[in-house]
CSV table of C-alpha atoms in Angstrom, one decimal:
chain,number,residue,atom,x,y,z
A,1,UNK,CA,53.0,98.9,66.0
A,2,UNK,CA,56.7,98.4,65.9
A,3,UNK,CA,59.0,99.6,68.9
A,4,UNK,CA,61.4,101.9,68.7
A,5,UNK,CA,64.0,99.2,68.4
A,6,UNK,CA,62.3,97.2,65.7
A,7,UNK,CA,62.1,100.3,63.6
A,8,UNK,CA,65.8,100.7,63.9
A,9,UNK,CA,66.8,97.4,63.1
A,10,UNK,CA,64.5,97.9,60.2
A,11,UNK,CA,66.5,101.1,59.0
A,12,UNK,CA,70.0,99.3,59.5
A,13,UNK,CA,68.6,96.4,57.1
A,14,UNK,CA,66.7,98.4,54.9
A,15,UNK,CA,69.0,101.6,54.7
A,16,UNK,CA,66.4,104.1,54.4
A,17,UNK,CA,66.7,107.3,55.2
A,18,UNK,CA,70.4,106.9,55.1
A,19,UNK,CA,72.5,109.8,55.4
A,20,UNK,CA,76.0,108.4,54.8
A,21,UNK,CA,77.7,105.2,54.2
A,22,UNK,CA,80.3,102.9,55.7
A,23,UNK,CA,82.8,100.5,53.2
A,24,UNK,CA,84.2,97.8,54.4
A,25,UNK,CA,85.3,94.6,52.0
A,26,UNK,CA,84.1,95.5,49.4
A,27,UNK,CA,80.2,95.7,50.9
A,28,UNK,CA,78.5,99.3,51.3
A,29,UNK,CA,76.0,99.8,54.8
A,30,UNK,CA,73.9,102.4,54.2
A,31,UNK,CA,73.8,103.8,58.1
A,32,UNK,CA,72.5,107.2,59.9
A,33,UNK,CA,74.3,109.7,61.6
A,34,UNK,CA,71.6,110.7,64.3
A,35,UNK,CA,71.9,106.9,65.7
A,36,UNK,CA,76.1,106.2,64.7
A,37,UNK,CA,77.5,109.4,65.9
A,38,UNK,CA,76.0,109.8,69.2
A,39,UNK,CA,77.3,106.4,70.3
A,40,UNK,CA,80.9,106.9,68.9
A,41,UNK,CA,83.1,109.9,68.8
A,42,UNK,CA,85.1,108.8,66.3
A,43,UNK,CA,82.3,108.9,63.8
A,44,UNK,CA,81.5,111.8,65.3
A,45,UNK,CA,84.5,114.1,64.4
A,46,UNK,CA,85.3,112.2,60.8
A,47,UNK,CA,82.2,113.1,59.7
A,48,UNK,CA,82.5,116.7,61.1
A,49,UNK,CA,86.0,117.4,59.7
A,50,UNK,CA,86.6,118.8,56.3
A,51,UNK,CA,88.5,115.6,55.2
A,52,UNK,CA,87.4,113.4,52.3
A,53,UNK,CA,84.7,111.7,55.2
A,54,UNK,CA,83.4,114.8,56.1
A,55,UNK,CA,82.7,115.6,52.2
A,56,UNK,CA,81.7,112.7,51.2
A,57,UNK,CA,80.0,111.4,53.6
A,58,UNK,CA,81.6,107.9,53.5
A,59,UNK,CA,83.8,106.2,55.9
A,60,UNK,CA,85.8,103.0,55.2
A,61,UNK,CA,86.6,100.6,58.3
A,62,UNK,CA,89.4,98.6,58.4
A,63,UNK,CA,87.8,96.0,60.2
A,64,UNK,CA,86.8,92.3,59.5
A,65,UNK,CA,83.8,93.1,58.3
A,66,UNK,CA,81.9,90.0,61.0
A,67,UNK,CA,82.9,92.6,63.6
A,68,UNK,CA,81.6,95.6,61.8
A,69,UNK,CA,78.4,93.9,61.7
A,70,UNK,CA,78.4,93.3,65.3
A,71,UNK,CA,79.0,97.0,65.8
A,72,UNK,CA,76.4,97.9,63.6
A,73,UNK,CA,73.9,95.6,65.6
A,74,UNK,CA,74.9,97.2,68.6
A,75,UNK,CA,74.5,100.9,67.7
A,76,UNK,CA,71.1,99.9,66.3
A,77,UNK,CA,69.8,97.2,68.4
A,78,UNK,CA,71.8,97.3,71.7
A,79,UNK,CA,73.1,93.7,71.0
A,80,UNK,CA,74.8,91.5,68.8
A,81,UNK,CA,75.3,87.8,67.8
A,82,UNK,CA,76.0,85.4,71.0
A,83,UNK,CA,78.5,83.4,68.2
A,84,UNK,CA,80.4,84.4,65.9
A,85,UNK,CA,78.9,84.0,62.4
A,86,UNK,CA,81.8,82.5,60.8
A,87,UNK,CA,84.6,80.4,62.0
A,88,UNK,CA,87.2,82.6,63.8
A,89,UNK,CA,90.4,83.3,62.0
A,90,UNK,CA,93.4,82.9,64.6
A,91,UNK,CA,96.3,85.1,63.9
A,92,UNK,CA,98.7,83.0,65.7
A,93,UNK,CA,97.2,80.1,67.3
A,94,UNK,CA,99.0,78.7,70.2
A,95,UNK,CA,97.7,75.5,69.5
A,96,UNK,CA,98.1,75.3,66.1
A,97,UNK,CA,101.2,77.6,65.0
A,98,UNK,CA,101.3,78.3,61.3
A,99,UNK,CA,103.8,79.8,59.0
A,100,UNK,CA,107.5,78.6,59.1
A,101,UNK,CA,108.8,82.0,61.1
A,102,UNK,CA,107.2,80.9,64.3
A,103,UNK,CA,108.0,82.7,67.1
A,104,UNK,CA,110.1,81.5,70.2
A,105,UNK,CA,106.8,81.7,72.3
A,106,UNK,CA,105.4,79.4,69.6
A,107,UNK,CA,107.9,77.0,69.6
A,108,UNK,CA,107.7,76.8,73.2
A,109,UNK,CA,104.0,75.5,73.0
A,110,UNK,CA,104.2,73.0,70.6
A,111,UNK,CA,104.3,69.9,73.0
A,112,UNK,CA,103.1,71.6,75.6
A,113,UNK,CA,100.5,70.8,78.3
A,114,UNK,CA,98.4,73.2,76.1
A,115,UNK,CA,96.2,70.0,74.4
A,116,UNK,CA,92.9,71.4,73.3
A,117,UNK,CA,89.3,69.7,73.5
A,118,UNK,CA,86.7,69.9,71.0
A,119,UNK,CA,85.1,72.0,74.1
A,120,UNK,CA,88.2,74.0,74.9
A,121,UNK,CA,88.4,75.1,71.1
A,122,UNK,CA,84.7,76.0,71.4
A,123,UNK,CA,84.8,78.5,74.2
A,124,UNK,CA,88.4,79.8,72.8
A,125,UNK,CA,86.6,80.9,69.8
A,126,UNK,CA,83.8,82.5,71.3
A,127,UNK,CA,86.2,84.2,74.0
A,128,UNK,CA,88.2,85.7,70.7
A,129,UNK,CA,85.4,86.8,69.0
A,130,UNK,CA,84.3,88.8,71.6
A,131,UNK,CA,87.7,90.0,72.7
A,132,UNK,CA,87.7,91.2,68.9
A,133,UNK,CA,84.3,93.0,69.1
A,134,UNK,CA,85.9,94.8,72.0
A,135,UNK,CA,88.5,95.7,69.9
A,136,UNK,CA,86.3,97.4,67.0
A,137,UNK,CA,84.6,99.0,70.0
A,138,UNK,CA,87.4,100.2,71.6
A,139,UNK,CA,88.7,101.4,68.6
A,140,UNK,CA,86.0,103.4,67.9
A,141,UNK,CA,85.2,104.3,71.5
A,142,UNK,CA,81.9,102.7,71.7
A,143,UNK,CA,81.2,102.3,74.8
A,144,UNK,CA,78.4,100.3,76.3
A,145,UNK,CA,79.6,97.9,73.0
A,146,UNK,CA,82.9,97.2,75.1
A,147,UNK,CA,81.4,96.7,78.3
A,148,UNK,CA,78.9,94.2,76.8
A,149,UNK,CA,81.6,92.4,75.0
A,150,UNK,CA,83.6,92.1,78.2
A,151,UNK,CA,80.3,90.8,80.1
A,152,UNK,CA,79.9,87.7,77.8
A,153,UNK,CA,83.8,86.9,78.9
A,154,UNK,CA,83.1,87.0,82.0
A,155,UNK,CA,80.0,84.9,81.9
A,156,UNK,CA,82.3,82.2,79.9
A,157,UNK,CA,85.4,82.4,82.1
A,158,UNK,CA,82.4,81.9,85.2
A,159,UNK,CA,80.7,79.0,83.3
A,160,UNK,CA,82.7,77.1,80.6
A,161,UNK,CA,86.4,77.9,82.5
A,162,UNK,CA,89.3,76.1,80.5
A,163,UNK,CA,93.0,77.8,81.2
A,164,UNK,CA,93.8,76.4,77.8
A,165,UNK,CA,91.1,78.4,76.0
A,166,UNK,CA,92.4,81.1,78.2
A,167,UNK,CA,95.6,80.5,77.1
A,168,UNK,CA,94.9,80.5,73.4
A,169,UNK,CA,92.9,84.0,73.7
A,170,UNK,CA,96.4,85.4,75.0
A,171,UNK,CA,97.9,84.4,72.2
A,172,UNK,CA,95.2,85.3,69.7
A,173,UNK,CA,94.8,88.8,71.3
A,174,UNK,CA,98.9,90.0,72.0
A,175,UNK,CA,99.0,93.6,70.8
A,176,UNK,CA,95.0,93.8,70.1
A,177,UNK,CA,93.9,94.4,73.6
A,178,UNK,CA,93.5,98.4,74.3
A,179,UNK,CA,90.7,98.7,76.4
A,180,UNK,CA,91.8,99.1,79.9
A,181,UNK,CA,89.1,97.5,81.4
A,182,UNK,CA,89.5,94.0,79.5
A,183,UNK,CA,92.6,94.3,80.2
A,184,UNK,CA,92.2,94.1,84.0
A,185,UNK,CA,89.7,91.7,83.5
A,186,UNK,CA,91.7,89.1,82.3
A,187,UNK,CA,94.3,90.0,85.2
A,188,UNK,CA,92.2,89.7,87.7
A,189,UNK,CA,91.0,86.5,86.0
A,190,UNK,CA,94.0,84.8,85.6
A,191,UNK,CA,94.5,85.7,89.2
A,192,UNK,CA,91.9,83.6,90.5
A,193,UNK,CA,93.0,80.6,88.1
A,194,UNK,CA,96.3,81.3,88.8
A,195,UNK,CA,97.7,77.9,90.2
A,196,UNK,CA,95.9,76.1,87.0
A,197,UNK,CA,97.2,78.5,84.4
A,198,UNK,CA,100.5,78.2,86.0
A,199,UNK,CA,100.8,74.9,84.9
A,200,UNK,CA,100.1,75.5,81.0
A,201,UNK,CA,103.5,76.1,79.4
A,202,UNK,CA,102.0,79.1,77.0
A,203,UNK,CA,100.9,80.9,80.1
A,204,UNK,CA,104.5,82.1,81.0
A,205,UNK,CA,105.4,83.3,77.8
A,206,UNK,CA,101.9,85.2,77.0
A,207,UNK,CA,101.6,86.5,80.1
A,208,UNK,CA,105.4,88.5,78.6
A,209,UNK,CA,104.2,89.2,75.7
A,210,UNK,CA,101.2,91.0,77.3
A,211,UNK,CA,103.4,92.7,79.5
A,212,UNK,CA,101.3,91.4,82.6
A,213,UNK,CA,103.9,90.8,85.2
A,214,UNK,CA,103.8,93.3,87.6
A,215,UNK,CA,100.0,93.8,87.5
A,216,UNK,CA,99.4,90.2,88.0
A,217,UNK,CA,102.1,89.9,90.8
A,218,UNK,CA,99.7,92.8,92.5
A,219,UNK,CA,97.1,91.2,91.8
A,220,UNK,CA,97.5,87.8,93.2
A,221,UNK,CA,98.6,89.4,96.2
A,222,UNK,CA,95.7,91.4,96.6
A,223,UNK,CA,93.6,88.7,95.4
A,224,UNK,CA,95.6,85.3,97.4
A,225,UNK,CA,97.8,86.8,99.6
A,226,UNK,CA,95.3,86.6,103.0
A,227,UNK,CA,94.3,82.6,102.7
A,228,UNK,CA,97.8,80.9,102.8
A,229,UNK,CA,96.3,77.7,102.7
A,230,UNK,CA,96.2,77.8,98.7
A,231,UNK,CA,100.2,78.5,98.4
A,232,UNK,CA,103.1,75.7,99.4
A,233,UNK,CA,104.7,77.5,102.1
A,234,UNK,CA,108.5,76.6,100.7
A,235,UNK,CA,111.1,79.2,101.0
A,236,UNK,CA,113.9,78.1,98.5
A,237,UNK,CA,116.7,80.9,97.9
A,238,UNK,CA,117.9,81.3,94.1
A,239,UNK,CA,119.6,83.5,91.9
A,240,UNK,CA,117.5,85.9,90.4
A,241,UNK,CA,118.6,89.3,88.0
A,242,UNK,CA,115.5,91.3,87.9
A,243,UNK,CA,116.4,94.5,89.5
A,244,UNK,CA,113.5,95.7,92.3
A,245,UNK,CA,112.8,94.3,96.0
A,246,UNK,CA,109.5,93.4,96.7
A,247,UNK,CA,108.1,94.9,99.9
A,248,UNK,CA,105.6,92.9,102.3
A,249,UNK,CA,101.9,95.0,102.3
A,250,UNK,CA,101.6,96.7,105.4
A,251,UNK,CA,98.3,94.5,106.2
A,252,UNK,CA,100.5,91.5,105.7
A,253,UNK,CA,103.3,92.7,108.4
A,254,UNK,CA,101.1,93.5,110.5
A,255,UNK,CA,99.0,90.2,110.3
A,256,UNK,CA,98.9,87.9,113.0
A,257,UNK,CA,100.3,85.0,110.3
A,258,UNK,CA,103.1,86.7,109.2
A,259,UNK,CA,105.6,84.1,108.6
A,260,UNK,CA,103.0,82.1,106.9
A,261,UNK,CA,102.4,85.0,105.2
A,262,UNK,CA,105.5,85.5,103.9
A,263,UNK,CA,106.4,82.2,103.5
A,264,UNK,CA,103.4,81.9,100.7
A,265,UNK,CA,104.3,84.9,99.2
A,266,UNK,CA,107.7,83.8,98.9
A,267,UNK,CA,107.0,80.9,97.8
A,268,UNK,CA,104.0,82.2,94.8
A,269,UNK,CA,107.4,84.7,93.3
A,270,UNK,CA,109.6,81.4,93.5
A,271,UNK,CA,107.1,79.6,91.6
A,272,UNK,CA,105.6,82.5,89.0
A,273,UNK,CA,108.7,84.6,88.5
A,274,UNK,CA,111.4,82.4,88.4
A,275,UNK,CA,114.6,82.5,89.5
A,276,UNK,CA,114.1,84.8,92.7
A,277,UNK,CA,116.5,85.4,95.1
A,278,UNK,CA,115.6,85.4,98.6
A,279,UNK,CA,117.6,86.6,101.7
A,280,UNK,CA,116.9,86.6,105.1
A,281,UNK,CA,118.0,90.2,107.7
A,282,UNK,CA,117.1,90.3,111.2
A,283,UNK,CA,113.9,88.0,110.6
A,284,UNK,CA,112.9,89.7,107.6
A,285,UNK,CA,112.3,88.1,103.9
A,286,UNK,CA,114.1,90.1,101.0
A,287,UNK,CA,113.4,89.0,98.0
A,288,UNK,CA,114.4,90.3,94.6
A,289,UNK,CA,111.4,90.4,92.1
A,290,UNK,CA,110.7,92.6,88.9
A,291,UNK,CA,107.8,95.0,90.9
A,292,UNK,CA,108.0,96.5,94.2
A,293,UNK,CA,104.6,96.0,96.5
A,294,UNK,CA,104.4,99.1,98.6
Protein backbone atom coordinates (compact mmCIF):
# COMPACT_ATOMS: atom_id res chain seq x y z
CA UNK A 1 0.00 0.00 0.00
CA UNK A 2 1.51 3.35 -0.97
CA UNK A 3 2.12 6.20 1.63
CA UNK A 4 0.71 9.19 1.69
CA UNK A 5 3.70 10.71 0.00
CA UNK A 6 4.12 8.10 -2.67
CA UNK A 7 0.55 8.76 -3.74
CA UNK A 8 1.36 12.38 -4.04
CA UNK A 9 4.26 12.22 -5.99
CA UNK A 10 2.18 9.88 -8.14
CA UNK A 11 -0.56 12.73 -8.67
CA UNK A 12 2.27 15.40 -9.43
CA UNK A 13 3.64 12.87 -12.26
CA UNK A 14 0.50 11.62 -13.30
CA UNK A 15 -1.77 14.74 -13.08
CA UNK A 16 -4.87 13.17 -12.01
CA UNK A 17 -7.31 14.58 -10.45
CA UNK A 18 -5.95 17.94 -11.40
CA UNK A 19 -7.88 20.92 -10.70
CA UNK A 20 -5.80 23.69 -12.34
CA UNK A 21 -2.72 24.07 -14.20
CA UNK A 22 0.60 25.92 -14.07
CA UNK A 23 2.62 27.17 -17.62
CA UNK A 24 5.87 27.74 -17.63
CA UNK A 25 8.21 27.43 -21.03
CA UNK A 26 6.14 26.31 -22.89
CA UNK A 27 5.34 22.94 -20.61
CA UNK A 28 1.84 22.60 -18.84
CA UNK A 29 1.90 20.75 -14.92
CA UNK A 30 -1.28 19.64 -14.26
CA UNK A 31 -1.18 20.34 -10.23
CA UNK A 32 -3.96 20.44 -7.30
CA UNK A 33 -5.12 23.22 -5.31
CA UNK A 34 -5.80 21.25 -1.91
CA UNK A 35 -1.92 20.39 -1.83
CA UNK A 36 -0.37 23.98 -3.78
CA UNK A 37 -2.47 26.52 -2.05
CA UNK A 38 -2.07 25.52 1.49
CA UNK A 39 1.72 25.74 1.22
CA UNK A 40 1.81 29.14 -0.72
CA UNK A 41 -0.26 32.23 -0.35
CA UNK A 42 0.36 33.50 -3.43
CA UNK A 43 -1.38 30.62 -5.09
CA UNK A 44 -3.69 30.96 -2.66
CA UNK A 45 -5.14 34.47 -3.46
CA UNK A 46 -4.52 34.24 -7.59
CA UNK A 47 -6.57 31.50 -7.67
CA UNK A 48 -9.24 33.16 -5.36
CA UNK A 49 -9.36 36.51 -7.22
CA UNK A 50 -11.55 37.22 -10.13
CA UNK A 51 -8.57 37.84 -12.46
CA UNK A 52 -7.91 35.72 -15.61
CA UNK A 53 -6.16 32.91 -12.85
CA UNK A 54 -8.99 32.90 -10.76
CA UNK A 55 -11.29 32.08 -14.05
CA UNK A 56 -9.27 30.02 -15.64
CA UNK A 57 -7.78 28.25 -13.43
CA UNK A 58 -4.25 28.60 -14.93
CA UNK A 59 -1.27 30.35 -13.64
CA UNK A 60 1.94 31.03 -15.59
CA UNK A 61 5.34 31.32 -13.59
CA UNK A 62 8.00 33.25 -14.68
CA UNK A 63 10.46 31.06 -13.47
CA UNK A 64 13.28 28.78 -14.96
CA UNK A 65 11.33 26.10 -15.23
CA UNK A 66 14.47 23.64 -13.27
CA UNK A 67 13.25 25.64 -10.29
CA UNK A 68 9.60 25.32 -10.80
CA UNK A 69 10.18 21.67 -10.73
CA UNK A 70 11.98 21.82 -7.56
CA UNK A 71 9.07 23.76 -6.12
CA UNK A 72 6.71 21.34 -7.33
CA UNK A 73 8.76 18.45 -5.66
CA UNK A 74 8.69 20.20 -2.59
CA UNK A 75 4.99 21.04 -2.27
CA UNK A 76 4.39 17.32 -3.15
CA UNK A 77 7.20 15.44 -1.74
CA UNK A 78 8.74 17.64 1.00
CA UNK A 79 12.14 17.60 -1.05
CA UNK A 80 13.77 18.25 -4.06
CA UNK A 81 16.86 17.37 -6.21
CA UNK A 82 20.40 17.55 -4.14
CA UNK A 83 21.84 18.90 -7.82
CA UNK A 84 20.74 20.80 -10.07
CA UNK A 85 19.45 18.91 -13.16
CA UNK A 86 21.06 20.95 -15.68
CA UNK A 87 24.18 23.02 -15.74
CA UNK A 88 23.52 26.36 -13.96
CA UNK A 89 23.23 29.43 -16.09
CA UNK A 90 25.33 32.32 -14.36
CA UNK A 91 23.95 35.69 -15.03
CA UNK A 92 27.13 37.44 -14.43
CA UNK A 93 29.83 35.21 -13.54
CA UNK A 94 32.60 36.71 -11.53
CA UNK A 95 34.88 34.34 -12.90
CA UNK A 96 33.94 34.34 -16.23
CA UNK A 97 32.44 37.93 -17.17
CA UNK A 98 30.58 37.89 -20.48
CA UNK A 99 29.09 40.42 -22.68
CA UNK A 100 31.26 43.55 -23.70
CA UNK A 101 29.26 46.07 -21.09
CA UNK A 102 30.93 44.53 -18.09
CA UNK A 103 30.47 46.25 -15.17
CA UNK A 104 33.20 48.05 -13.02
CA UNK A 105 32.86 45.25 -10.36
CA UNK A 106 33.56 42.91 -13.22
CA UNK A 107 36.45 44.39 -14.50
CA UNK A 108 37.77 44.56 -11.16
CA UNK A 109 37.84 40.59 -10.90
CA UNK A 110 39.27 39.74 -14.00
CA UNK A 111 42.92 39.01 -12.68
CA UNK A 112 42.01 38.73 -9.46
CA UNK A 113 42.87 36.26 -6.67
CA UNK A 114 39.43 34.86 -7.58
CA UNK A 115 41.00 31.64 -9.68
CA UNK A 116 38.48 28.87 -9.58
CA UNK A 117 39.05 25.00 -9.13
CA UNK A 118 37.21 22.31 -10.87
CA UNK A 119 36.02 21.88 -7.09
CA UNK A 120 35.33 25.50 -6.37
CA UNK A 121 33.11 25.64 -9.61
CA UNK A 122 31.38 22.57 -8.33
CA UNK A 123 30.12 23.76 -4.99
CA UNK A 124 29.51 27.38 -6.65
CA UNK A 125 26.97 25.80 -8.71
CA UNK A 126 25.31 23.89 -6.30
CA UNK A 127 25.38 27.01 -3.75
CA UNK A 128 23.48 28.98 -6.80
CA UNK A 129 21.05 26.61 -7.49
CA UNK A 130 19.91 26.48 -4.23
CA UNK A 131 20.13 30.23 -3.52
CA UNK A 132 17.78 30.17 -6.75
CA UNK A 133 15.25 27.69 -5.32
CA UNK A 134 15.11 30.05 -2.42
CA UNK A 135 14.33 32.62 -4.59
CA UNK A 136 11.22 30.83 -6.37
CA UNK A 137 10.30 30.09 -2.77
CA UNK A 138 10.58 33.21 -1.48
CA UNK A 139 8.82 34.60 -4.21
CA UNK A 140 6.05 32.58 -3.75
CA UNK A 141 6.26 32.58 0.09
CA UNK A 142 6.81 28.96 0.46
CA UNK A 143 8.08 28.45 3.40
CA UNK A 144 9.53 25.38 4.75
CA UNK A 145 10.87 25.27 0.71
CA UNK A 146 13.17 28.33 1.80
CA UNK A 147 14.31 27.13 4.95
CA UNK A 148 15.31 23.75 3.32
CA UNK A 149 17.10 25.48 0.51
CA UNK A 150 19.02 27.64 3.05
CA UNK A 151 19.95 24.26 5.07
CA UNK A 152 21.74 22.67 2.11
CA UNK A 153 23.92 26.09 2.09
CA UNK A 154 24.76 25.84 5.20
CA UNK A 155 25.76 22.21 5.04
CA UNK A 156 28.13 23.21 1.99
CA UNK A 157 29.61 26.41 3.46
CA UNK A 158 30.27 23.79 6.76
CA UNK A 159 31.63 21.00 4.49
CA UNK A 160 33.01 22.01 0.99
CA UNK A 161 33.98 25.87 2.23
CA UNK A 162 35.78 27.81 -0.73
CA UNK A 163 35.53 31.91 -0.33
CA UNK A 164 35.81 31.90 -4.09
CA UNK A 165 32.69 29.84 -4.64
CA UNK A 166 31.35 32.14 -2.07
CA UNK A 167 32.43 34.85 -3.86
CA UNK A 168 30.93 33.84 -7.24
CA UNK A 169 27.34 33.20 -5.43
CA UNK A 170 27.59 37.05 -4.57
CA UNK A 171 27.93 37.84 -7.82
CA UNK A 172 25.47 35.34 -9.34
CA UNK A 173 22.71 36.27 -6.70
CA UNK A 174 23.10 40.62 -6.55
CA UNK A 175 19.46 41.82 -6.60
CA UNK A 176 17.96 38.05 -6.41
CA UNK A 177 18.30 37.55 -2.70
CA UNK A 178 14.82 38.64 -0.79
CA UNK A 179 14.48 36.30 1.82
CA UNK A 180 15.68 37.87 5.00
CA UNK A 181 16.85 34.88 6.48
CA UNK A 182 19.48 33.88 3.64
CA UNK A 183 20.33 37.01 3.67
CA UNK A 184 21.70 36.93 7.28
CA UNK A 185 22.94 33.70 6.57
CA UNK A 186 25.42 34.64 4.29
CA UNK A 187 26.36 37.63 6.71
CA UNK A 188 26.88 35.81 9.37
CA UNK A 189 28.81 33.49 7.10
CA UNK A 190 31.14 35.64 5.65
CA UNK A 191 31.63 36.76 9.17
CA UNK A 192 33.22 33.76 10.28
CA UNK A 193 35.42 33.59 6.93
CA UNK A 194 35.98 36.94 7.06
CA UNK A 195 39.85 37.22 7.10
CA UNK A 196 39.85 34.65 3.98
CA UNK A 197 37.15 36.40 1.97
CA UNK A 198 39.01 39.55 2.73
CA UNK A 199 41.62 38.61 0.60
CA UNK A 200 39.51 37.82 -2.64
CA UNK A 201 39.41 40.97 -4.65
CA UNK A 202 35.52 40.36 -5.72
CA UNK A 203 34.60 40.25 -2.12
CA UNK A 204 34.93 44.11 -1.62
CA UNK A 205 32.97 45.07 -4.44
CA UNK A 206 29.97 42.31 -3.94
CA UNK A 207 29.76 42.76 -0.57
CA UNK A 208 28.65 46.89 -2.13
CA UNK A 209 26.60 45.70 -4.35
CA UNK A 210 24.73 43.63 -1.72
CA UNK A 211 24.58 46.50 0.37
CA UNK A 212 26.23 44.37 3.23
CA UNK A 213 28.38 46.85 4.95
CA UNK A 214 27.02 47.90 7.96
CA UNK A 215 25.40 44.47 8.83
CA UNK A 216 28.61 42.72 8.32
CA UNK A 217 30.58 45.43 10.32
CA UNK A 218 27.94 44.32 13.27
CA UNK A 219 28.38 41.32 12.67
CA UNK A 220 32.03 40.72 12.88
CA UNK A 221 31.92 42.52 15.96
CA UNK A 222 29.45 40.51 17.47
CA UNK A 223 30.91 37.52 15.96
CA UNK A 224 35.16 38.51 16.48
CA UNK A 225 35.27 41.28 18.50
CA UNK A 226 35.89 39.19 22.14
CA UNK A 227 39.07 36.90 20.81
CA UNK A 228 41.64 39.60 19.73
CA UNK A 229 44.00 37.07 18.96
CA UNK A 230 42.53 36.68 15.32
CA UNK A 231 42.96 40.60 14.42
CA UNK A 232 46.57 42.47 13.97
CA UNK A 233 46.38 44.84 16.69
CA UNK A 234 47.72 47.95 14.31
CA UNK A 235 46.27 51.37 14.82
CA UNK A 236 47.23 53.32 11.55
CA UNK A 237 45.26 56.83 11.25
CA UNK A 238 43.90 57.68 7.60
CA UNK A 239 41.66 59.77 5.85
CA UNK A 240 38.40 58.53 5.55
CA UNK A 241 34.91 60.46 4.13
CA UNK A 242 32.23 58.20 5.29
CA UNK A 243 30.13 60.25 7.51
CA UNK A 244 29.19 58.22 11.09
CA UNK A 245 31.50 57.45 14.24
CA UNK A 246 31.65 54.14 15.35
CA UNK A 247 31.03 53.67 19.04
CA UNK A 248 32.95 50.93 21.16
CA UNK A 249 30.00 48.18 22.58
CA UNK A 250 29.50 48.74 26.07
CA UNK A 251 30.82 44.95 26.84
CA UNK A 252 33.87 46.02 25.00
CA UNK A 253 34.52 49.27 27.31
CA UNK A 254 34.01 47.66 30.00
CA UNK A 255 36.25 44.59 29.26
CA UNK A 256 39.19 44.04 31.07
CA UNK A 257 41.28 44.07 27.42
CA UNK A 258 40.19 47.14 26.32
CA UNK A 259 42.95 48.59 24.51
CA UNK A 260 43.45 45.31 22.79
CA UNK A 261 40.07 45.53 22.25
CA UNK A 262 40.05 48.48 20.57
CA UNK A 263 43.13 48.19 19.04
CA UNK A 264 41.56 45.01 16.92
CA UNK A 265 38.69 46.70 16.23
CA UNK A 266 40.50 49.46 14.89
CA UNK A 267 42.44 47.73 13.14
CA UNK A 268 39.43 45.07 11.41
CA UNK A 269 37.68 48.88 9.99
CA UNK A 270 41.30 49.93 8.77
CA UNK A 271 41.53 46.76 6.94
CA UNK A 272 37.65 46.07 5.76
CA UNK A 273 36.42 49.61 5.29
CA UNK A 274 39.10 51.38 4.00
CA UNK A 275 40.33 54.52 4.34
CA UNK A 276 39.28 55.14 8.14
CA UNK A 277 40.24 57.88 9.98
CA UNK A 278 41.23 57.35 13.45
CA UNK A 279 41.73 59.98 16.31
CA UNK A 280 42.79 59.66 19.61
CA UNK A 281 40.75 62.09 22.84
CA UNK A 282 41.58 61.71 26.35
CA UNK A 283 42.57 57.82 25.82
CA UNK A 284 39.73 57.23 23.72
CA UNK A 285 39.69 55.73 19.90
CA UNK A 286 37.41 57.78 17.41
CA UNK A 287 37.13 56.41 14.40
CA UNK A 288 35.06 57.54 11.46
CA UNK A 289 33.30 54.50 9.74
CA UNK A 290 29.99 54.22 7.57
CA UNK A 291 27.73 52.49 10.73
CA UNK A 292 27.59 53.53 14.28
CA UNK A 293 27.86 50.43 16.94
CA UNK A 294 25.80 51.54 19.86
Amino acid sequence: MATLMEAAARLLHTGEYSDFTILCEGEEFHVHKTIVCPQSPVFSAALKSALKEGKTNALEVNFDITLLKCMLSYMYTATYPEKPAQPIQRAQSANDPKGDDQTDQQMLIEGSSMTPSIADTTVSDDLIYHARVNGIADYYDIKGLAQVSITRMETLFKTSWSAVAFCDLMWETVGEIGDKNLRRTLIQTASLHISELMKQEGFWEAKLAHDWDADLLEEVINTHGRDHHIMKAKIDAKEMLLPYDVQIPLWMQNSTAVTEFREALVDLLLCMWPPVSVQQENGKHHVSSAFAVG
